[in-house]
Amino acid sequence: MHHHTDHAAGNGLPDVWTLLSPGVILFTLVIAAGYLFLTGSGSRYFTGAERVPMQKKVVFLLGLVIYYAAKGPIAAYGHLLFSAHMTEMALEYLLVPPLLLYGLPSWFLRPLLPKLHGLRFFTHPLITLLIFNGLFSVYHIPLVFDAIMASHLWMTVSHVLLTIASCLMWWPIVCPVPEADRLSYLQKMAYIFADGVLLTPACALIAFADTLMFDTFAQAPQIFAFLDPLDDQQLGAVIMKIVQEVAYGSVLGYTFFQWVRKQREEDKKEQEEFLRTAEHSQ
């Protein structure tokens, strides 16, 4: 990610090249090609490989498309509009990780798990909640935020850290390896709820601030006549909260229905068991 204003048009707007982000396109295509090879003819190099259902492939590729949109066109405006910056973060950390994790086949990750020491500790629900939401909140302390936005190095480092933290945060909910999935459905629901609560203070502080919090955007050129910097700041926080509600709400609903289905199956088994014993005792 460059300082997009360096090679932008004279009015500070990103040029077409920056909007298209060829580097991000290339990176996304390489990952997509690798994934399609892995889940296609490359699967024969893995022990216990099974066919990956179409829906998993579609979800994974959708995750890549959203990733490109966030890191390409939307990120191009990230230095000019706080709302663009927050949209990029919301998509990148709240939508992309669960889609990619859902699409990854368990047989691909299984051999890697023993090599990833500390994964069990770092995917512990309480640890992941604190790390991701903690980093996210610290990132948006005005002093920290402006320092990060002014430095290419810090920006890269913080994005890498947040990407790792967001993947770890989603792992307990959308765990692609069944035997590493240690939360019950009810615990998952509690976890998603806690996650939403922890992310709220940072969003609320920004949404209800009546002054500009970040120097980065105070000096940025105003792109849209209808969107002054303070409205833009509030819009950013609202977008983050909306995307979070959609992402967490969808996963919460999905988890709830899985839980209900499991309960029904168990009830049915118990009934069958009961009828069988009743028949025998006659």
PDB file of N, CA, C and O in Angstrom, residues 141-212:
ATOM      1  N   ILE A 141      -6.898   4.704  18.390  1.00  0.00           N
ATOM      2  CA  ILE A 141      -6.550   5.833  19.263  1.00  0.00           C
ATOM      3  C   ILE A 141      -5.916   6.877  18.338  1.00  0.00           C
ATOM      4  O   ILE A 141      -4.976   6.563  17.604  1.00  0.00           O
ATOM      5  N   PRO A 142      -6.446   8.114  18.330  1.00  0.00           N
ATOM      6  CA  PRO A 142      -6.002   9.104  17.328  1.00  0.00           C
ATOM      7  C   PRO A 142      -4.484   9.213  17.152  1.00  0.00           C
ATOM      8  O   PRO A 142      -3.986   9.224  16.032  1.00  0.00           O
ATOM      9  N   LEU A 143      -3.750   9.234  18.264  1.00  0.00           N
ATOM     10  CA  LEU A 143      -2.289   9.370  18.204  1.00  0.00           C
ATOM     11  C   LEU A 143      -1.670   8.203  17.422  1.00  0.00           C
ATOM     12  O   LEU A 143      -0.829   8.381  16.541  1.00  0.00           O
ATOM     13  N   VAL A 144      -2.121   6.997  17.756  1.00  0.00           N
ATOM     14  CA  VAL A 144      -1.613   5.775  17.107  1.00  0.00           C
ATOM     15  C   VAL A 144      -2.028   5.763  15.640  1.00  0.00           C
ATOM     16  O   VAL A 144      -1.213   5.505  14.744  1.00  0.00           O
ATOM     17  N   PHE A 145      -3.308   6.073  15.411  1.00  0.00           N
ATOM     18  CA  PHE A 145      -3.862   6.026  14.059  1.00  0.00           C
ATOM     19  C   PHE A 145      -3.090   6.941  13.102  1.00  0.00           C
ATOM     20  O   PHE A 145      -2.680   6.527  12.018  1.00  0.00           O
ATOM     21  N   ASP A 146      -2.877   8.197  13.529  1.00  0.00           N
ATOM     22  CA  ASP A 146      -2.188   9.150  12.654  1.00  0.00           C
ATOM     23  C   ASP A 146      -0.747   8.728  12.391  1.00  0.00           C
ATOM     24  O   ASP A 146      -0.229   8.897  11.288  1.00  0.00           O
ATOM     25  N   ALA A 147      -0.114   8.153  13.420  1.00  0.00           N
ATOM     26  CA  ALA A 147       1.272   7.684  13.239  1.00  0.00           C
ATOM     27  C   ALA A 147       1.327   6.545  12.226  1.00  0.00           C
ATOM     28  O   ALA A 147       2.196   6.506  11.354  1.00  0.00           O
ATOM     29  N   ILE A 148       0.353   5.625  12.324  1.00  0.00           N
ATOM     30  CA  ILE A 148       0.308   4.487  11.393  1.00  0.00           C
ATOM     31  C   ILE A 148       0.046   4.976   9.968  1.00  0.00           C
ATOM     32  O   ILE A 148       0.717   4.566   9.023  1.00  0.00           O
ATOM     33  N   MET A 149      -0.922   5.876   9.822  1.00  0.00           N
ATOM     34  CA  MET A 149      -1.303   6.350   8.487  1.00  0.00           C
ATOM     35  C   MET A 149      -0.174   7.140   7.815  1.00  0.00           C
ATOM     36  O   MET A 149      -0.126   7.253   6.601  1.00  0.00           O
ATOM     37  N   ALA A 150       0.720   7.676   8.628  1.00  0.00           N
ATOM     38  CA  ALA A 150       1.805   8.496   8.061  1.00  0.00           C
ATOM     39  C   ALA A 150       3.011   7.657   7.675  1.00  0.00           C
ATOM     40  O   ALA A 150       3.952   8.152   7.051  1.00  0.00           O
ATOM     41  N   SER A 151       3.011   6.362   8.046  1.00  0.00           N
ATOM     42  CA  SER A 151       4.196   5.547   7.782  1.00  0.00           C
ATOM     43  C   SER A 151       3.832   4.273   7.019  1.00  0.00           C
ATOM     44  O   SER A 151       2.979   3.495   7.455  1.00  0.00           O
ATOM     45  N   HIS A 152       4.471   4.109   5.888  1.00  0.00           N
ATOM     46  CA  HIS A 152       4.202   2.929   5.054  1.00  0.00           C
ATOM     47  C   HIS A 152       4.529   1.647   5.820  1.00  0.00           C
ATOM     48  O   HIS A 152       3.772   0.671   5.786  1.00  0.00           O
ATOM     49  N   LEU A 153       5.648   1.660   6.547  1.00  0.00           N
ATOM     50  CA  LEU A 153       6.084   0.483   7.289  1.00  0.00           C
ATOM     51  C   LEU A 153       5.069   0.112   8.376  1.00  0.00           C
ATOM     52  O   LEU A 153       4.628  -1.037   8.467  1.00  0.00           O
ATOM     53  N   TRP A 154       4.698   1.119   9.186  1.00  0.00           N
ATOM     54  CA  TRP A 154       3.763   0.846  10.284  1.00  0.00           C
ATOM     55  C   TRP A 154       2.413   0.381   9.760  1.00  0.00           C
ATOM     56  O   TRP A 154       1.731  -0.434  10.383  1.00  0.00           O
ATOM     57  N   MET A 155       2.036   0.933   8.620  1.00  0.00           N
ATOM     58  CA  MET A 155       0.758   0.551   8.040  1.00  0.00           C
ATOM     59  C   MET A 155       0.778  -0.935   7.649  1.00  0.00           C
ATOM     60  O   MET A 155      -0.145  -1.692   7.943  1.00  0.00           O
ATOM     61  N   THR A 156       1.860  -1.328   6.996  1.00  0.00           N
ATOM     62  CA  THR A 156       2.004  -2.727   6.579  1.00  0.00           C
ATOM     63  C   THR A 156       2.008  -3.644   7.797  1.00  0.00           C
ATOM     64  O   THR A 156       1.285  -4.653   7.837  1.00  0.00           O
ATOM     65  N   VAL A 157       2.824  -3.290   8.805  1.00  0.00           N
ATOM     66  CA  VAL A 157       2.935  -4.119  10.013  1.00  0.00           C
ATOM     67  C   VAL A 157       1.580  -4.252  10.693  1.00  0.00           C
ATOM     68  O   VAL A 157       1.145  -5.355  11.054  1.00  0.00           O
ATOM     69  N   SER A 158       0.862  -3.115  10.841  1.00  0.00           N
ATOM     70  CA  SER A 158      -0.416  -3.161  11.565  1.00  0.00           C
ATOM     71  C   SER A 158      -1.456  -3.975  10.792  1.00  0.00           C
ATOM     72  O   SER A 158      -2.245  -4.704  11.387  1.00  0.00           O
ATOM     73  N   HIS A 159      -1.436  -3.877   9.458  1.00  0.00           N
ATOM     74  CA  HIS A 159      -2.399  -4.652   8.666  1.00  0.00           C
ATOM     75  C   HIS A 159      -2.108  -6.152   8.745  1.00  0.00           C
ATOM     76  O   HIS A 159      -3.027  -6.964   8.822  1.00  0.00           O
ATOM     77  N   VAL A 160      -0.830  -6.501   8.737  1.00  0.00           N
ATOM     78  CA  VAL A 160      -0.464  -7.924   8.857  1.00  0.00           C
ATOM     79  C   VAL A 160      -0.922  -8.449  10.221  1.00  0.00           C
ATOM     80  O   VAL A 160      -1.539  -9.519  10.316  1.00  0.00           O
ATOM     81  N   LEU A 161      -0.642  -7.676  11.277  1.00  0.00           N
ATOM     82  CA  LEU A 161      -1.031  -8.101  12.629  1.00  0.00           C
ATOM     83  C   LEU A 161      -2.549  -8.240  12.754  1.00  0.00           C
ATOM     84  O   LEU A 161      -3.046  -9.224  13.309  1.00  0.00           O
ATOM     85  N   LEU A 162      -3.268  -7.261  12.212  1.00  0.00           N
ATOM     86  CA  LEU A 162      -4.730  -7.314  12.307  1.00  0.00           C
ATOM     87  C   LEU A 162      -5.306  -8.460  11.474  1.00  0.00           C
ATOM     88  O   LEU A 162      -6.303  -9.070  11.854  1.00  0.00           O
ATOM     89  N   THR A 163      -4.675  -8.732  10.336  1.00  0.00           N
ATOM     90  CA  THR A 163      -5.142  -9.850   9.497  1.00  0.00           C
ATOM     91  C   THR A 163      -4.978 -11.171  10.245  1.00  0.00           C
ATOM     92  O   THR A 163      -5.907 -11.988  10.295  1.00  0.00           O
ATOM     93  N   ILE A 164      -3.801 -11.366  10.861  1.00  0.00           N
ATOM     94  CA  ILE A 164      -3.564 -12.590  11.637  1.00  0.00           C
ATOM     95  C   ILE A 164      -4.553 -12.661  12.801  1.00  0.00           C
ATOM     96  O   ILE A 164      -5.199 -13.687  13.032  1.00  0.00           O
ATOM     97  N   ALA A 165      -4.693 -11.526  13.515  1.00  0.00           N
ATOM     98  CA  ALA A 165      -5.587 -11.498  14.684  1.00  0.00           C
ATOM     99  C   ALA A 165      -7.034 -11.792  14.281  1.00  0.00           C
ATOM    100  O   ALA A 165      -7.758 -12.497  14.996  1.00  0.00           O
ATOM    101  N   SER A 166      -7.453 -11.269  13.105  1.00  0.00           N
ATOM    102  CA  SER A 166      -8.848 -11.488  12.695  1.00  0.00           C
ATOM    103  C   SER A 166      -9.071 -12.951  12.300  1.00  0.00           C
ATOM    104  O   SER A 166     -10.125 -13.517  12.577  1.00  0.00           O
ATOM    105  N   CYS A 167      -8.064 -13.562  11.677  1.00  0.00           N
ATOM    106  CA  CYS A 167      -8.205 -14.989  11.329  1.00  0.00           C
ATOM    107  C   CYS A 167      -8.279 -15.843  12.594  1.00  0.00           C
ATOM    108  O   CYS A 167      -9.071 -16.782  12.677  1.00  0.00           O
ATOM    109  N   LEU A 168      -7.450 -15.514  13.584  1.00  0.00           N
ATOM    110  CA  LEU A 168      -7.486 -16.251  14.853  1.00  0.00           C
ATOM    111  C   LEU A 168      -8.827 -16.033  15.559  1.00  0.00           C
ATOM    112  O   LEU A 168      -9.377 -16.935  16.175  1.00  0.00           O
ATOM    113  N   MET A 169      -9.360 -14.788  15.434  1.00  0.00           N
ATOM    114  CA  MET A 169     -10.622 -14.464  16.093  1.00  0.00           C
ATOM    115  C   MET A 169     -11.773 -15.262  15.474  1.00  0.00           C
ATOM    116  O   MET A 169     -12.699 -15.680  16.172  1.00  0.00           O
ATOM    117  N   TRP A 170     -11.705 -15.489  14.164  1.00  0.00           N
ATOM    118  CA  TRP A 170     -12.786 -16.235  13.497  1.00  0.00           C
ATOM    119  C   TRP A 170     -12.612 -17.750  13.638  1.00  0.00           C
ATOM    120  O   TRP A 170     -13.569 -18.497  13.453  1.00  0.00           O
ATOM    121  N   TRP A 171     -11.412 -18.187  13.945  1.00  0.00           N
ATOM    122  CA  TRP A 171     -11.123 -19.629  13.991  1.00  0.00           C
ATOM    123  C   TRP A 171     -12.067 -20.406  14.919  1.00  0.00           C
ATOM    124  O   TRP A 171     -12.613 -21.444  14.512  1.00  0.00           O
ATOM    125  N   PRO A 172     -12.295 -19.948  16.166  1.00  0.00           N
ATOM    126  CA  PRO A 172     -13.176 -20.743  17.041  1.00  0.00           C
ATOM    127  C   PRO A 172     -14.605 -20.882  16.512  1.00  0.00           C
ATOM    128  O   PRO A 172     -15.309 -21.826  16.869  1.00  0.00           O
ATOM    129  N   ILE A 173     -15.041 -19.949  15.660  1.00  0.00           N
ATOM    130  CA  ILE A 173     -16.421 -20.014  15.153  1.00  0.00           C
ATOM    131  C   ILE A 173     -16.487 -20.827  13.866  1.00  0.00           C
ATOM    132  O   ILE A 173     -17.336 -21.674  13.688  1.00  0.00           O
ATOM    133  N   VAL A 174     -15.579 -20.514  12.926  1.00  0.00           N
ATOM    134  CA  VAL A 174     -15.612 -21.168  11.605  1.00  0.00           C
ATOM    135  C   VAL A 174     -14.394 -22.075  11.505  1.00  0.00           C
ATOM    136  O   VAL A 174     -13.569 -21.911  10.617  1.00  0.00           O
ATOM    137  N   CYS A 175     -14.270 -23.011  12.454  1.00  0.00           N
ATOM    138  CA  CYS A 175     -13.065 -23.840  12.464  1.00  0.00           C
ATOM    139  C   CYS A 175     -13.129 -24.872  11.334  1.00  0.00           C
ATOM    140  O   CYS A 175     -14.043 -25.689  11.293  1.00  0.00           O
ATOM    141  N   PRO A 176     -12.170 -24.827  10.383  1.00  0.00           N
ATOM    142  CA  PRO A 176     -12.255 -25.726   9.220  1.00  0.00           C
ATOM    143  C   PRO A 176     -11.850 -27.170   9.536  1.00  0.00           C
ATOM    144  O   PRO A 176     -12.087 -28.060   8.744  1.00  0.00           O
ATOM    145  N   VAL A 177     -11.220 -27.391  10.693  1.00  0.00           N
ATOM    146  CA  VAL A 177     -10.787 -28.752  11.055  1.00  0.00           C
ATOM    147  C   VAL A 177     -11.640 -29.238  12.223  1.00  0.00           C
ATOM    148  O   VAL A 177     -11.501 -28.745  13.339  1.00  0.00           O
ATOM    149  N   PRO A 178     -12.545 -30.206  11.953  1.00  0.00           N
ATOM    150  CA  PRO A 178     -13.527 -30.620  12.972  1.00  0.00           C
ATOM    151  C   PRO A 178     -12.901 -30.929  14.339  1.00  0.00           C
ATOM    152  O   PRO A 178     -13.429 -30.494  15.359  1.00  0.00           O
ATOM    153  N   GLU A 179     -11.764 -31.665  14.356  1.00  0.00           N
ATOM    154  CA  GLU A 179     -11.232 -32.074  15.667  1.00  0.00           C
ATOM    155  C   GLU A 179     -10.582 -30.911  16.431  1.00  0.00           C
ATOM    156  O   GLU A 179     -10.306 -31.020  17.619  1.00  0.00           O
ATOM    157  N   ALA A 180     -10.355 -29.790  15.749  1.00  0.00           N
ATOM    158  CA  ALA A 180      -9.791 -28.624  16.442  1.00  0.00           C
ATOM    159  C   ALA A 180     -10.903 -27.664  16.864  1.00  0.00           C
ATOM    160  O   ALA A 180     -10.657 -26.624  17.467  1.00  0.00           O
ATOM    161  N   ASP A 181     -12.140 -28.034  16.535  1.00  0.00           N
ATOM    162  CA  ASP A 181     -13.304 -27.191  16.825  1.00  0.00           C
ATOM    163  C   ASP A 181     -13.750 -27.493  18.251  1.00  0.00           C
ATOM    164  O   ASP A 181     -14.327 -28.534  18.504  1.00  0.00           O
ATOM    165  N   ARG A 182     -13.460 -26.595  19.186  1.00  0.00           N
ATOM    166  CA  ARG A 182     -13.697 -26.990  20.586  1.00  0.00           C
ATOM    167  C   ARG A 182     -14.864 -26.282  21.259  1.00  0.00           C
ATOM    168  O   ARG A 182     -15.112 -26.481  22.428  1.00  0.00           O
ATOM    169  N   LEU A 183     -15.567 -25.429  20.532  1.00  0.00           N
ATOM    170  CA  LEU A 183     -16.701 -24.743  21.145  1.00  0.00           C
ATOM    171  C   LEU A 183     -18.010 -25.424  20.762  1.00  0.00           C
ATOM    172  O   LEU A 183     -18.195 -25.808  19.613  1.00  0.00           O
ATOM    173  N   SER A 184     -18.909 -25.544  21.736  1.00  0.00           N
ATOM    174  CA  SER A 184     -20.246 -26.050  21.413  1.00  0.00           C
ATOM    175  C   SER A 184     -20.996 -24.939  20.677  1.00  0.00           C
ATOM    176  O   SER A 184     -20.558 -23.789  20.665  1.00  0.00           O
ATOM    177  N   TYR A 185     -22.137 -25.278  20.104  1.00  0.00           N
ATOM    178  CA  TYR A 185     -22.917 -24.264  19.379  1.00  0.00           C
ATOM    179  C   TYR A 185     -23.303 -23.097  20.290  1.00  0.00           C
ATOM    180  O   TYR A 185     -23.247 -21.939  19.899  1.00  0.00           O
ATOM    181  N   LEU A 186     -23.699 -23.427  21.525  1.00  0.00           N
ATOM    182  CA  LEU A 186     -24.104 -22.360  22.451  1.00  0.00           C
ATOM    183  C   LEU A 186     -22.910 -21.476  22.807  1.00  0.00           C
ATOM    184  O   LEU A 186     -23.035 -20.257  22.917  1.00  0.00           O
ATOM    185  N   GLN A 187     -21.748 -22.090  22.986  1.00  0.00           N
ATOM    186  CA  GLN A 187     -20.542 -21.299  23.290  1.00  0.00           C
ATOM    187  C   GLN A 187     -20.184 -20.390  22.116  1.00  0.00           C
ATOM    188  O   GLN A 187     -19.755 -19.256  22.308  1.00  0.00           O
ATOM    189  N   LYS A 188     -20.384 -20.901  20.911  1.00  0.00           N
ATOM    190  CA  LYS A 188     -20.107 -20.077  19.719  1.00  0.00           C
ATOM    191  C   LYS A 188     -21.014 -18.855  19.700  1.00  0.00           C
ATOM    192  O   LYS A 188     -20.571 -17.750  19.376  1.00  0.00           O
ATOM    193  N   MET A 189     -22.260 -19.069  20.057  1.00  0.00           N
ATOM    194  CA  MET A 189     -23.200 -17.941  20.055  1.00  0.00           C
ATOM    195  C   MET A 189     -22.787 -16.897  21.101  1.00  0.00           C
ATOM    196  O   MET A 189     -22.825 -15.698  20.850  1.00  0.00           O
ATOM    197  N   ALA A 190     -22.371 -17.380  22.267  1.00  0.00           N
ATOM    198  CA  ALA A 190     -21.914 -16.467  23.322  1.00  0.00           C
ATOM    199  C   ALA A 190     -20.664 -15.713  22.863  1.00  0.00           C
ATOM    200  O   ALA A 190     -20.509 -14.517  23.120  1.00  0.00           O
ATOM    201  N   TYR A 191     -19.794 -16.419  22.178  1.00  0.00           N
ATOM    202  CA  TYR A 191     -18.533 -15.841  21.678  1.00  0.00           C
ATOM    203  C   TYR A 191     -18.813 -14.718  20.675  1.00  0.00           C
ATOM    204  O   TYR A 191     -18.225 -13.640  20.748  1.00  0.00           O
ATOM    205  N   ILE A 192     -19.745 -14.980  19.737  1.00  0.00           N
ATOM    206  CA  ILE A 192     -20.075 -13.960  18.726  1.00  0.00           C
ATOM    207  C   ILE A 192     -20.677 -12.733  19.421  1.00  0.00           C
ATOM    208  O   ILE A 192     -20.353 -11.593  19.092  1.00  0.00           O
ATOM    209  N   PHE A 193     -21.520 -12.993  20.421  1.00  0.00           N
ATOM    210  CA  PHE A 193     -22.142 -11.897  21.153  1.00  0.00           C
ATOM    211  C   PHE A 193     -21.067 -11.055  21.860  1.00  0.00           C
ATOM    212  O   PHE A 193     -21.051  -9.829  21.768  1.00  0.00           O
ATOM    213  N   ALA A 194     -20.139 -11.739  22.536  1.00  0.00           N
ATOM    214  CA  ALA A 194     -19.061 -11.045  23.256  1.00  0.00           C
ATOM    215  C   ALA A 194     -18.212 -10.228  22.283  1.00  0.00           C
ATOM    216  O   ALA A 194     -17.812  -9.097  22.571  1.00  0.00           O
ATOM    217  N   ASP A 195     -17.966 -10.814  21.114  1.00  0.00           N
ATOM    218  CA  ASP A 195     -17.171 -10.158  20.082  1.00  0.00           C
ATOM    219  C   ASP A 195     -17.812  -8.831  19.673  1.00  0.00           C
ATOM    220  O   ASP A 195     -17.155  -7.799  19.549  1.00  0.00           O
ATOM    221  N   GLY A 196     -19.124  -8.880  19.488  1.00  0.00           N
ATOM    222  CA  GLY A 196     -19.863  -7.677  19.093  1.00  0.00           C
ATOM    223  C   GLY A 196     -19.794  -6.605  20.174  1.00  0.00           C
ATOM    224  O   GLY A 196     -19.610  -5.421  19.896  1.00  0.00           O
ATOM    225  N   VAL A 197     -19.912  -7.054  21.433  1.00  0.00           N
ATOM    226  CA  VAL A 197     -19.876  -6.105  22.549  1.00  0.00           C
ATOM    227  C   VAL A 197     -18.499  -5.436  22.628  1.00  0.00           C
ATOM    228  O   VAL A 197     -18.397  -4.226  22.832  1.00  0.00           O
ATOM    229  N   LEU A 198     -17.438  -6.219  22.456  1.00  0.00           N
ATOM    230  CA  LEU A 198     -16.083  -5.682  22.603  1.00  0.00           C
ATOM    231  C   LEU A 198     -15.703  -4.701  21.501  1.00  0.00           C
ATOM    232  O   LEU A 198     -14.882  -3.819  21.700  1.00  0.00           O
ATOM    233  N   LEU A 199     -16.293  -4.877  20.325  1.00  0.00           N
ATOM    234  CA  LEU A 199     -15.944  -3.986  19.208  1.00  0.00           C
ATOM    235  C   LEU A 199     -16.744  -2.678  19.279  1.00  0.00           C
ATOM    236  O   LEU A 199     -16.366  -1.673  18.689  1.00  0.00           O
ATOM    237  N   THR A 200     -17.832  -2.703  20.044  1.00  0.00           N
ATOM    238  CA  THR A 200     -18.734  -1.545  20.073  1.00  0.00           C
ATOM    239  C   THR A 200     -18.112  -0.256  20.631  1.00  0.00           C
ATOM    240  O   THR A 200     -18.306   0.797  20.040  1.00  0.00           O
ATOM    241  N   PRO A 201     -17.367  -0.305  21.760  1.00  0.00           N
ATOM    242  CA  PRO A 201     -16.866   0.967  22.310  1.00  0.00           C
ATOM    243  C   PRO A 201     -16.054   1.785  21.311  1.00  0.00           C
ATOM    244  O   PRO A 201     -16.278   3.001  21.186  1.00  0.00           O
ATOM    245  N   ALA A 202     -15.153   1.136  20.581  1.00  0.00           N
ATOM    246  CA  ALA A 202     -14.331   1.878  19.612  1.00  0.00           C
ATOM    247  C   ALA A 202     -15.214   2.532  18.556  1.00  0.00           C
ATOM    248  O   ALA A 202     -15.039   3.713  18.226  1.00  0.00           O
ATOM    249  N   CYS A 203     -16.189   1.779  18.050  1.00  0.00           N
ATOM    250  CA  CYS A 203     -17.099   2.331  17.030  1.00  0.00           C
ATOM    251  C   CYS A 203     -17.939   3.468  17.607  1.00  0.00           C
ATOM    252  O   CYS A 203     -18.128   4.496  16.968  1.00  0.00           O
ATOM    253  N   ALA A 204     -18.425   3.268  18.839  1.00  0.00           N
ATOM    254  CA  ALA A 204     -19.301   4.269  19.452  1.00  0.00           C
ATOM    255  C   ALA A 204     -18.547   5.566  19.716  1.00  0.00           C
ATOM    256  O   ALA A 204     -19.054   6.658  19.450  1.00  0.00           O
ATOM    257  N   LEU A 205     -17.314   5.443  20.220  1.00  0.00           N
ATOM    258  CA  LEU A 205     -16.514   6.646  20.504  1.00  0.00           C
ATOM    259  C   LEU A 205     -16.337   7.482  19.244  1.00  0.00           C
ATOM    260  O   LEU A 205     -16.425   8.704  19.275  1.00  0.00           O
ATOM    261  N   ILE A 206     -16.088   6.797  18.127  1.00  0.00           N
ATOM    262  CA  ILE A 206     -15.868   7.512  16.862  1.00  0.00           C
ATOM    263  C   ILE A 206     -17.190   8.059  16.325  1.00  0.00           C
ATOM    264  O   ILE A 206     -17.279   9.203  15.887  1.00  0.00           O
ATOM    265  N   ALA A 207     -18.248   7.251  16.407  1.00  0.00           N
ATOM    266  CA  ALA A 207     -19.549   7.665  15.851  1.00  0.00           C
ATOM    267  C   ALA A 207     -20.121   8.878  16.575  1.00  0.00           C
ATOM    268  O   ALA A 207     -20.751   9.724  15.965  1.00  0.00           O
ATOM    269  N   PHE A 208     -19.878   8.949  17.882  1.00  0.00           N
ATOM    270  CA  PHE A 208     -20.503  10.032  18.654  1.00  0.00           C
ATOM    271  C   PHE A 208     -19.545  11.167  19.009  1.00  0.00           C
ATOM    272  O   PHE A 208     -19.893  12.056  19.773  1.00  0.00           O
ATOM    273  N   ALA A 209     -18.341  11.134  18.452  1.00  0.00           N
ATOM    274  CA  ALA A 209     -17.404  12.246  18.687  1.00  0.00           C
ATOM    275  C   ALA A 209     -17.927  13.475  17.934  1.00  0.00           C
ATOM    276  O   ALA A 209     -18.382  13.354  16.802  1.00  0.00           O
ATOM    277  N   ASP A 210     -17.864  14.647  18.581  1.00  0.00           N
ATOM    278  CA  ASP A 210     -18.330  15.837  17.849  1.00  0.00           C
ATOM    279  C   ASP A 210     -17.181  16.701  17.348  1.00  0.00           C
ATOM    280  O   ASP A 210     -17.379  17.818  16.911  1.00  0.00           O
ATOM    281  N   THR A 211     -15.972  16.145  17.438  1.00  0.00           N
ATOM    282  CA  THR A 211     -14.819  16.834  16.825  1.00  0.00           C
ATOM    283  C   THR A 211     -14.087  15.819  15.962  1.00  0.00           C
ATOM    284  O   THR A 211     -14.275  14.615  16.126  1.00  0.00           O
ATOM    285  N   LEU A 212     -13.226  16.311  15.081  1.00  0.00           N
ATOM    286  CA  LEU A 212     -12.444  15.393  14.254  1.00  0.00           C
ATOM    287  C   LEU A 212     -11.366  14.744  15.110  1.00  0.00           C
ATOM    288  O   LEU A 212     -10.616  15.431  15.787  1.00  0.00           O
TER     289      LEU A 212
END
